[in-house]
Coordinates of C-alpha atoms in Angstrom, one line a residue:
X474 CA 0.0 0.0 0.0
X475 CA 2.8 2.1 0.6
X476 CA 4.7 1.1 -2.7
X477 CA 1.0 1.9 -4.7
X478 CA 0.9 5.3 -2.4
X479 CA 4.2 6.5 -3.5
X480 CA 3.8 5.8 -7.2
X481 CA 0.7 7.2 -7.0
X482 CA 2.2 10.7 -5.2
X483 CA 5.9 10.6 -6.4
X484 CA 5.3 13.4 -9.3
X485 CA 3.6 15.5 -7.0
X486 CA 7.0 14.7 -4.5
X487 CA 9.7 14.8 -6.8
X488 CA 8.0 18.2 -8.3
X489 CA 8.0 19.4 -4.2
X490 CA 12.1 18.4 -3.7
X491 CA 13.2 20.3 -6.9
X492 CA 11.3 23.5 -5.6
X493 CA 12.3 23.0 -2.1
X494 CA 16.1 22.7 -3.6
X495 CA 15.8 25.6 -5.5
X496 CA 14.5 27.5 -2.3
X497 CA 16.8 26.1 0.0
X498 CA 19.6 27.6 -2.1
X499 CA 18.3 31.2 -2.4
X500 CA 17.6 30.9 1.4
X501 CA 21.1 30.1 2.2
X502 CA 22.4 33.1 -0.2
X503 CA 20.0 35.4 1.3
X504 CA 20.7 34.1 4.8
X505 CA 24.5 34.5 3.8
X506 CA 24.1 37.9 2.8
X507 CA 22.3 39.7 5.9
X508 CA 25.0 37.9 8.4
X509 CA 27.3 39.5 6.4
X510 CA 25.0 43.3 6.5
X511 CA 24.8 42.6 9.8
X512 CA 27.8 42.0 11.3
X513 CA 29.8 44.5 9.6
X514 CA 27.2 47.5 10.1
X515 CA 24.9 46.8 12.8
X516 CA 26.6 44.7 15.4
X517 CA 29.5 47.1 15.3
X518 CA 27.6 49.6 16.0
X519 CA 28.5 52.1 18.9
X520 CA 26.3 54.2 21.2
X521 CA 28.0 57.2 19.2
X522 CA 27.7 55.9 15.6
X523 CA 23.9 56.6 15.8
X524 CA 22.8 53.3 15.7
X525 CA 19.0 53.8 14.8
X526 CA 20.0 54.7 11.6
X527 CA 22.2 51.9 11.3
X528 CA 19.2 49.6 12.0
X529 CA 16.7 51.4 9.2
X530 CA 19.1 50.8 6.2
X531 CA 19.5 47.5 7.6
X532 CA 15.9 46.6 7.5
X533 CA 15.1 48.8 4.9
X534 CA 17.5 46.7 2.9
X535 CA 16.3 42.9 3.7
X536 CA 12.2 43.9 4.3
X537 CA 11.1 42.9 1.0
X538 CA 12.8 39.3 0.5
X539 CA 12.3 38.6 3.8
X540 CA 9.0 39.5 3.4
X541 CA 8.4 37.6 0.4
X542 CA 9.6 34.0 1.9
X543 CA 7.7 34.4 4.6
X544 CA 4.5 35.4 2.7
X545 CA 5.3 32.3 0.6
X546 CA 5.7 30.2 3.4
X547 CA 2.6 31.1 5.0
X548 CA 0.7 30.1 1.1
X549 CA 2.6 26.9 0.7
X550 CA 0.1 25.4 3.3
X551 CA -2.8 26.7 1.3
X552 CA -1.3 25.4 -1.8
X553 CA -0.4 22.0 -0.6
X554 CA -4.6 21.6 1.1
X555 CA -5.9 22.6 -3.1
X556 CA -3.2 20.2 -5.1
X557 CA -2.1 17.4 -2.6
X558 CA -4.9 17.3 0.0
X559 CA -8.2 18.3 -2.3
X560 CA -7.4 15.9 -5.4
X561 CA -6.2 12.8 -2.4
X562 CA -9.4 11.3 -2.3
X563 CA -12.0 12.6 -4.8
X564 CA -9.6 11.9 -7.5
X565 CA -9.7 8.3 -6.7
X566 CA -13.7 8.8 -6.5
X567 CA -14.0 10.0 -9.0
X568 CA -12.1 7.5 -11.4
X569 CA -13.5 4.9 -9.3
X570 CA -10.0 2.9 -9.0
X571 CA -10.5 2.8 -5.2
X572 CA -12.5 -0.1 -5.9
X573 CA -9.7 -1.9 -7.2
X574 CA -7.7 -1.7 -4.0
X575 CA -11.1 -2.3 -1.5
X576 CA -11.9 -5.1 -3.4
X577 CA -8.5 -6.6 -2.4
X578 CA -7.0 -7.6 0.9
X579 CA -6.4 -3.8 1.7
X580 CA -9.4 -2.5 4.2
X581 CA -11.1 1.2 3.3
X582 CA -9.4 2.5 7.3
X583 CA -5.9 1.2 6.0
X584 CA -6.1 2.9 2.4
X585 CA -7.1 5.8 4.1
X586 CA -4.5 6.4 7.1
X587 CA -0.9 4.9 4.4
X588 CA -2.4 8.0 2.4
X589 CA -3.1 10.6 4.7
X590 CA 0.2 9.4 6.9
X591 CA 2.5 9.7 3.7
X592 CA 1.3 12.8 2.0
X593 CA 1.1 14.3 5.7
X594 CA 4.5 13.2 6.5
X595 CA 5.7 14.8 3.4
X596 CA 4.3 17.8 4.3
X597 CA 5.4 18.0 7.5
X598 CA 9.2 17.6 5.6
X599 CA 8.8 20.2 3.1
X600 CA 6.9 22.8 5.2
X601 CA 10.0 21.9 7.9
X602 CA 12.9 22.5 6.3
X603 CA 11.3 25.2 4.2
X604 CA 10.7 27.2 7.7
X605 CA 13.8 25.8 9.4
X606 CA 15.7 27.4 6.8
X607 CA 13.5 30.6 6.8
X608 CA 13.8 30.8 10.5
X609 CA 18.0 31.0 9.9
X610 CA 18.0 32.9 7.1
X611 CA 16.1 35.7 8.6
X612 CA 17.1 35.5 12.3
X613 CA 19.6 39.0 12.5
X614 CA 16.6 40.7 10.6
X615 CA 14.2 39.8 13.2
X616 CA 16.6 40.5 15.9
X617 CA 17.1 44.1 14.9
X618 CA 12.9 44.0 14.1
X619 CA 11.9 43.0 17.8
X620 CA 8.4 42.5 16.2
X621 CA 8.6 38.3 16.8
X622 CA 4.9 38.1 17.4
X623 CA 4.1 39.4 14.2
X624 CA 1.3 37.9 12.0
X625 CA 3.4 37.5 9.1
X626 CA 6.9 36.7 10.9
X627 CA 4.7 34.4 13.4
X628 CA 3.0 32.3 10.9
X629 CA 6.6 31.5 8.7
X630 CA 9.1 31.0 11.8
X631 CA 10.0 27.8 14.1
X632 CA 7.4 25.1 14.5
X633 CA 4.3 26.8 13.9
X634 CA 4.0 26.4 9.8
X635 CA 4.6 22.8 10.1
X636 CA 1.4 22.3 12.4
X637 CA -0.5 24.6 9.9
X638 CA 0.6 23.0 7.1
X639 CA -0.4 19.7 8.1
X640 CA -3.6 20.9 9.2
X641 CA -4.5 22.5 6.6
X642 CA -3.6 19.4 4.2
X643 CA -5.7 17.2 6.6
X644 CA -8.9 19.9 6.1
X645 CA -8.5 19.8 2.3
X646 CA -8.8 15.6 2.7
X647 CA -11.8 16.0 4.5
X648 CA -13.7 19.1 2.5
X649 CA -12.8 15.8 -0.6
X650 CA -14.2 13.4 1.1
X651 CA -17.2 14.6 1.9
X652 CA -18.0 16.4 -1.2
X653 CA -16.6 13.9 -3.8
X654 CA -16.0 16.5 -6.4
X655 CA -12.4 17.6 -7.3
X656 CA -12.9 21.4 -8.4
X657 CA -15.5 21.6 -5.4
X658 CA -13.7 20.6 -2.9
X659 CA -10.5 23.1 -3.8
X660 CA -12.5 26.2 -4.1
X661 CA -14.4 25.1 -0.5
X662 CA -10.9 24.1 0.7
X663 CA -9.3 28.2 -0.5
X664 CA -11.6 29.7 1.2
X665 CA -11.5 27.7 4.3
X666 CA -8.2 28.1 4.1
X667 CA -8.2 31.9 4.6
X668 CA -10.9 32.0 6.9
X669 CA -8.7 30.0 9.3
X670 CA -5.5 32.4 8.0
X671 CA -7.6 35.4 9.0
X672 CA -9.5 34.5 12.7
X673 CA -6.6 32.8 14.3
X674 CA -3.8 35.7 13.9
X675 CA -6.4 38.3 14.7
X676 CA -9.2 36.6 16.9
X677 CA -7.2 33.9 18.6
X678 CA -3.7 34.4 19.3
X679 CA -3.9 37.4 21.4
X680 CA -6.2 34.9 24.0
X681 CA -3.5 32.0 23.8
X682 CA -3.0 33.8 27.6
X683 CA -4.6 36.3 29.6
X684 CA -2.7 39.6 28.5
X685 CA -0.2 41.5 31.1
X686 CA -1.9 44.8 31.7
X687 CA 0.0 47.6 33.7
X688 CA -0.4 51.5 33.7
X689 CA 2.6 53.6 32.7
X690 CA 3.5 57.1 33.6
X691 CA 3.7 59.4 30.8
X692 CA 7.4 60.8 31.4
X693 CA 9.2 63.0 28.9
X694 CA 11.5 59.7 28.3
X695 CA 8.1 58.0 27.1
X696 CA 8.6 56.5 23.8
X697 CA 6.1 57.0 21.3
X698 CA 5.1 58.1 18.2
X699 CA 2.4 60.8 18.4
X700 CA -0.4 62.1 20.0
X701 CA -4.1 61.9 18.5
X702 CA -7.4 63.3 18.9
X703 CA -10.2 60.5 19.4
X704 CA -13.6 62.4 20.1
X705 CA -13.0 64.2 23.2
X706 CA -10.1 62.6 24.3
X707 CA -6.3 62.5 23.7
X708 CA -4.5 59.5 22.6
X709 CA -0.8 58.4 21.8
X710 CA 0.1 56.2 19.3
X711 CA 2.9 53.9 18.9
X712 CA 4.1 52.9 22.5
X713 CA 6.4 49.8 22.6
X714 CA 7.3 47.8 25.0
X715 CA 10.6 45.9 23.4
X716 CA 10.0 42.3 22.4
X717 CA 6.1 42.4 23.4
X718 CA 3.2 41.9 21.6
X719 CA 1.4 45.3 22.2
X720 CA -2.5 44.1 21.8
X721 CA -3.4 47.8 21.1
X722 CA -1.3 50.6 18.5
X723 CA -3.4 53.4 20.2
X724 CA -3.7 54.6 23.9
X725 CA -6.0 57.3 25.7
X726 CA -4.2 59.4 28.2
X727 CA -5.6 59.8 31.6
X728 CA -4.9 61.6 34.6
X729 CA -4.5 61.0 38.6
X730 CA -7.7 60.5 38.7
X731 CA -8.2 57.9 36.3
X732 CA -10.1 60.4 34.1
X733 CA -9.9 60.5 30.4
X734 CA -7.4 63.6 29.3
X735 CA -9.9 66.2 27.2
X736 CA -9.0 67.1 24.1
X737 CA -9.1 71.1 26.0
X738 CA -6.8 70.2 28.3
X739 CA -4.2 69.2 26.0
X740 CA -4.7 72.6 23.7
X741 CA -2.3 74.5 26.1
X742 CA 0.8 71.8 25.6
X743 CA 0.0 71.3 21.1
X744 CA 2.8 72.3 19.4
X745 CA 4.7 71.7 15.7
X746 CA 7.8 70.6 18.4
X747 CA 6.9 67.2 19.1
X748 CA 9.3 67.2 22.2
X749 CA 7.9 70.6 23.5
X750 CA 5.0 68.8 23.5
X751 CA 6.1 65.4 25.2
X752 CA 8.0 67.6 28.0
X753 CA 4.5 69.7 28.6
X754 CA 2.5 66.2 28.8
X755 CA 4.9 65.1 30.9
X756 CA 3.9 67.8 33.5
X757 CA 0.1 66.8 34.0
X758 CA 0.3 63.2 35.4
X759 CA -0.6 61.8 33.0
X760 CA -0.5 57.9 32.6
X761 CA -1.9 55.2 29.9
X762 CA -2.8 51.9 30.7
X763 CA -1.8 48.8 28.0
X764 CA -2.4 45.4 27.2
X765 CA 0.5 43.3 25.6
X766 CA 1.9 39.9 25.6
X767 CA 5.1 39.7 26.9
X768 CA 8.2 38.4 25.0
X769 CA 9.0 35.5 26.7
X770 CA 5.7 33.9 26.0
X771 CA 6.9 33.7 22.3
X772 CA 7.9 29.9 22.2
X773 CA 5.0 29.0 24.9
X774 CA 2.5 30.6 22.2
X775 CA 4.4 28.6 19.2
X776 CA 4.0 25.1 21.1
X777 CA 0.0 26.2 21.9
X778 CA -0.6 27.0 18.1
X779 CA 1.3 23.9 16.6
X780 CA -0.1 22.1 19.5
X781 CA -3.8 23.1 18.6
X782 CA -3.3 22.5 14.5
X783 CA -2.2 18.9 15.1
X784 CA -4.7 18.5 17.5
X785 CA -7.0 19.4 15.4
X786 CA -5.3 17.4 12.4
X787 CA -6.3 14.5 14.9
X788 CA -9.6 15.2 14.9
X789 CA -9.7 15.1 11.5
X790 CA -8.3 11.9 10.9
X791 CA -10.8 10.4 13.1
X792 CA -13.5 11.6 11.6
X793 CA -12.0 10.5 8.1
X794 CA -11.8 6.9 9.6
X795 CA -15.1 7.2 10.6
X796 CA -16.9 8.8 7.6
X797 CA -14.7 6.0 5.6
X798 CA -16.2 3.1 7.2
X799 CA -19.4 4.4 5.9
X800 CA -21.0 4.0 2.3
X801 CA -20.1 6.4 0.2
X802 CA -23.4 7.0 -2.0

């Protein structure tokens, strides 16, 4: 079965190593190159040698390939659920040579799990290395980022792609098997896809754990990046706390009291001088309160969302196994 499996898949494989090769090598280059950016002008960098600036050519530089392996990275999954997962079982349904192999000494579970198990573990491989390799490549640039919980940068570094990946292969089985129809299946199978690409960056991640919320004094040494008017009320934008995942870009200001700061009260302190304006704040008492997720939560929130795709993934394959044993009208 695993012999018929393969010969069955290999094209699909072999066409999967050569692109994975070909990635692998540009990876390495790339990977290569920003070491090389990076140890000879940002590491070396001094207190005096105004290293901010240092660090904006140096991400200025990388942001777009990096970006674009990790946005590729992040469709592979997708990709591999409409041309591996998808046709797996509805092609065979639809040409009706599953019949050939059920009406043999192989049982409908066993057919089921040697092809789900191979094409999965082959997925888990690619997907793997692919991010393995990623994860290297790109490591200075996301030192000198400190933005680790990032959607993008999230969703294409360490172990996370592999669980999605393999989950997302296991859905496209299932969305097959219950619909029966190849072209069906794959356009069911995108949009589920994105659906799941959309809620859990946005709508579960940032509940993986209850948040850390604290309430910081607005000093002149605040770091931010301006102030804006929202109604009645004055907010900041842009505070940071480095290596956190700040759950909120935008901030209201309130005062001892715990009342919001008026839009009134901050006319006296506006000026085109952002720090004249910081230092003037700085003199009312002013204090925000924020909600973030702190960076050393980074690799217990990668285990939770690898965790929870191949939990799901094992769902999945239950409920294949089960739906198998059935007739298939």
């Amino acid at each position: 079965m695993i012999w018929l499996t393969w010969r069955q898949f290999r094209a699909q494989a072999l066409t999967a190593v050569v692109a994975l090769a070909g990635l692998a090598a540009y990876l390495v280059y790339l990977g290569m190159q920003i070491r090389n950016s990076y140890d000879n002008d940002v590491a070396g960098c001094t207190v005096g040698g105004n290293c901010e600036a240092v660090g904006k050519l140096f991400l200025n530089e990388y942001e777009l390939p990096v970006f674009l392996a990790s946005v590729l990275l992040i469709v592979i999954p997708a990709l591999i659920g409409l041309f591996w997962g998808a046709p797996l079982i509805t092609r065979e349904l639809e040409a009706g040579t599953h019949r050939l192999v059920w009406n043999q000494s192989v049982s409908r579970t066993r057919w089921l799990i040697v092809k789900l198990g191979f094409v999965a573990l082959i997925t888990a491989v690619v997907v793997g290395v692919y991010s393995l390799l990623l994860t290297w490549a790109a490591s200075p640039y996301d030192r000198v980022q400190g933005e680790r919980f990032d959607a993008i940068g999230f969703m294409s570094r360490n172990i996370t792609p592999v669980g999605y990946a393999v989950f997302a292969f296991l859905l496209a089985a299932t969305v097959g098997l219950l619909i029966r129809r190849t072209m069906p299946a794959m356009a069911i199978t995108l949009v589920a896809v994105a659906v799941v690409q959309m809620i859990v960056p946005f709508g579960i991640r940032p509940h993986l754990q209850e948040p850390v919320s604290t309430t910081v004094a607005l000093t002149a040494n605040t770091q931010f990046k301006a102030f804006r008017d929202e109604g009645d009320e004055v907010q900041i934008l842009g505070y940071n706390i480095p290596g956190a995942w700040m759950l909120d870009n935008t901030h209201s200001l309130y005062d001892s009291d715990g009342k919001a700061y008026s839009e009134k009260s901050f006319e006296s302190c506006f000026s085109v001088d952002m720090d004249k304006m910081k230092a003037c704040v700085a003199k009312r008492d002013l204090h925000v309160e924020v909600s973030y997720q702190p960076a050393d939560r980074y690799w217990r929130f990668q285990w939770i969302e690898a965790g929870g795709y191949l939990a799901l993934t094992a769902l999945l394959v239950a409920f294949c196994v089960t739906r198998i044993r059935r007739p298939l009208l």
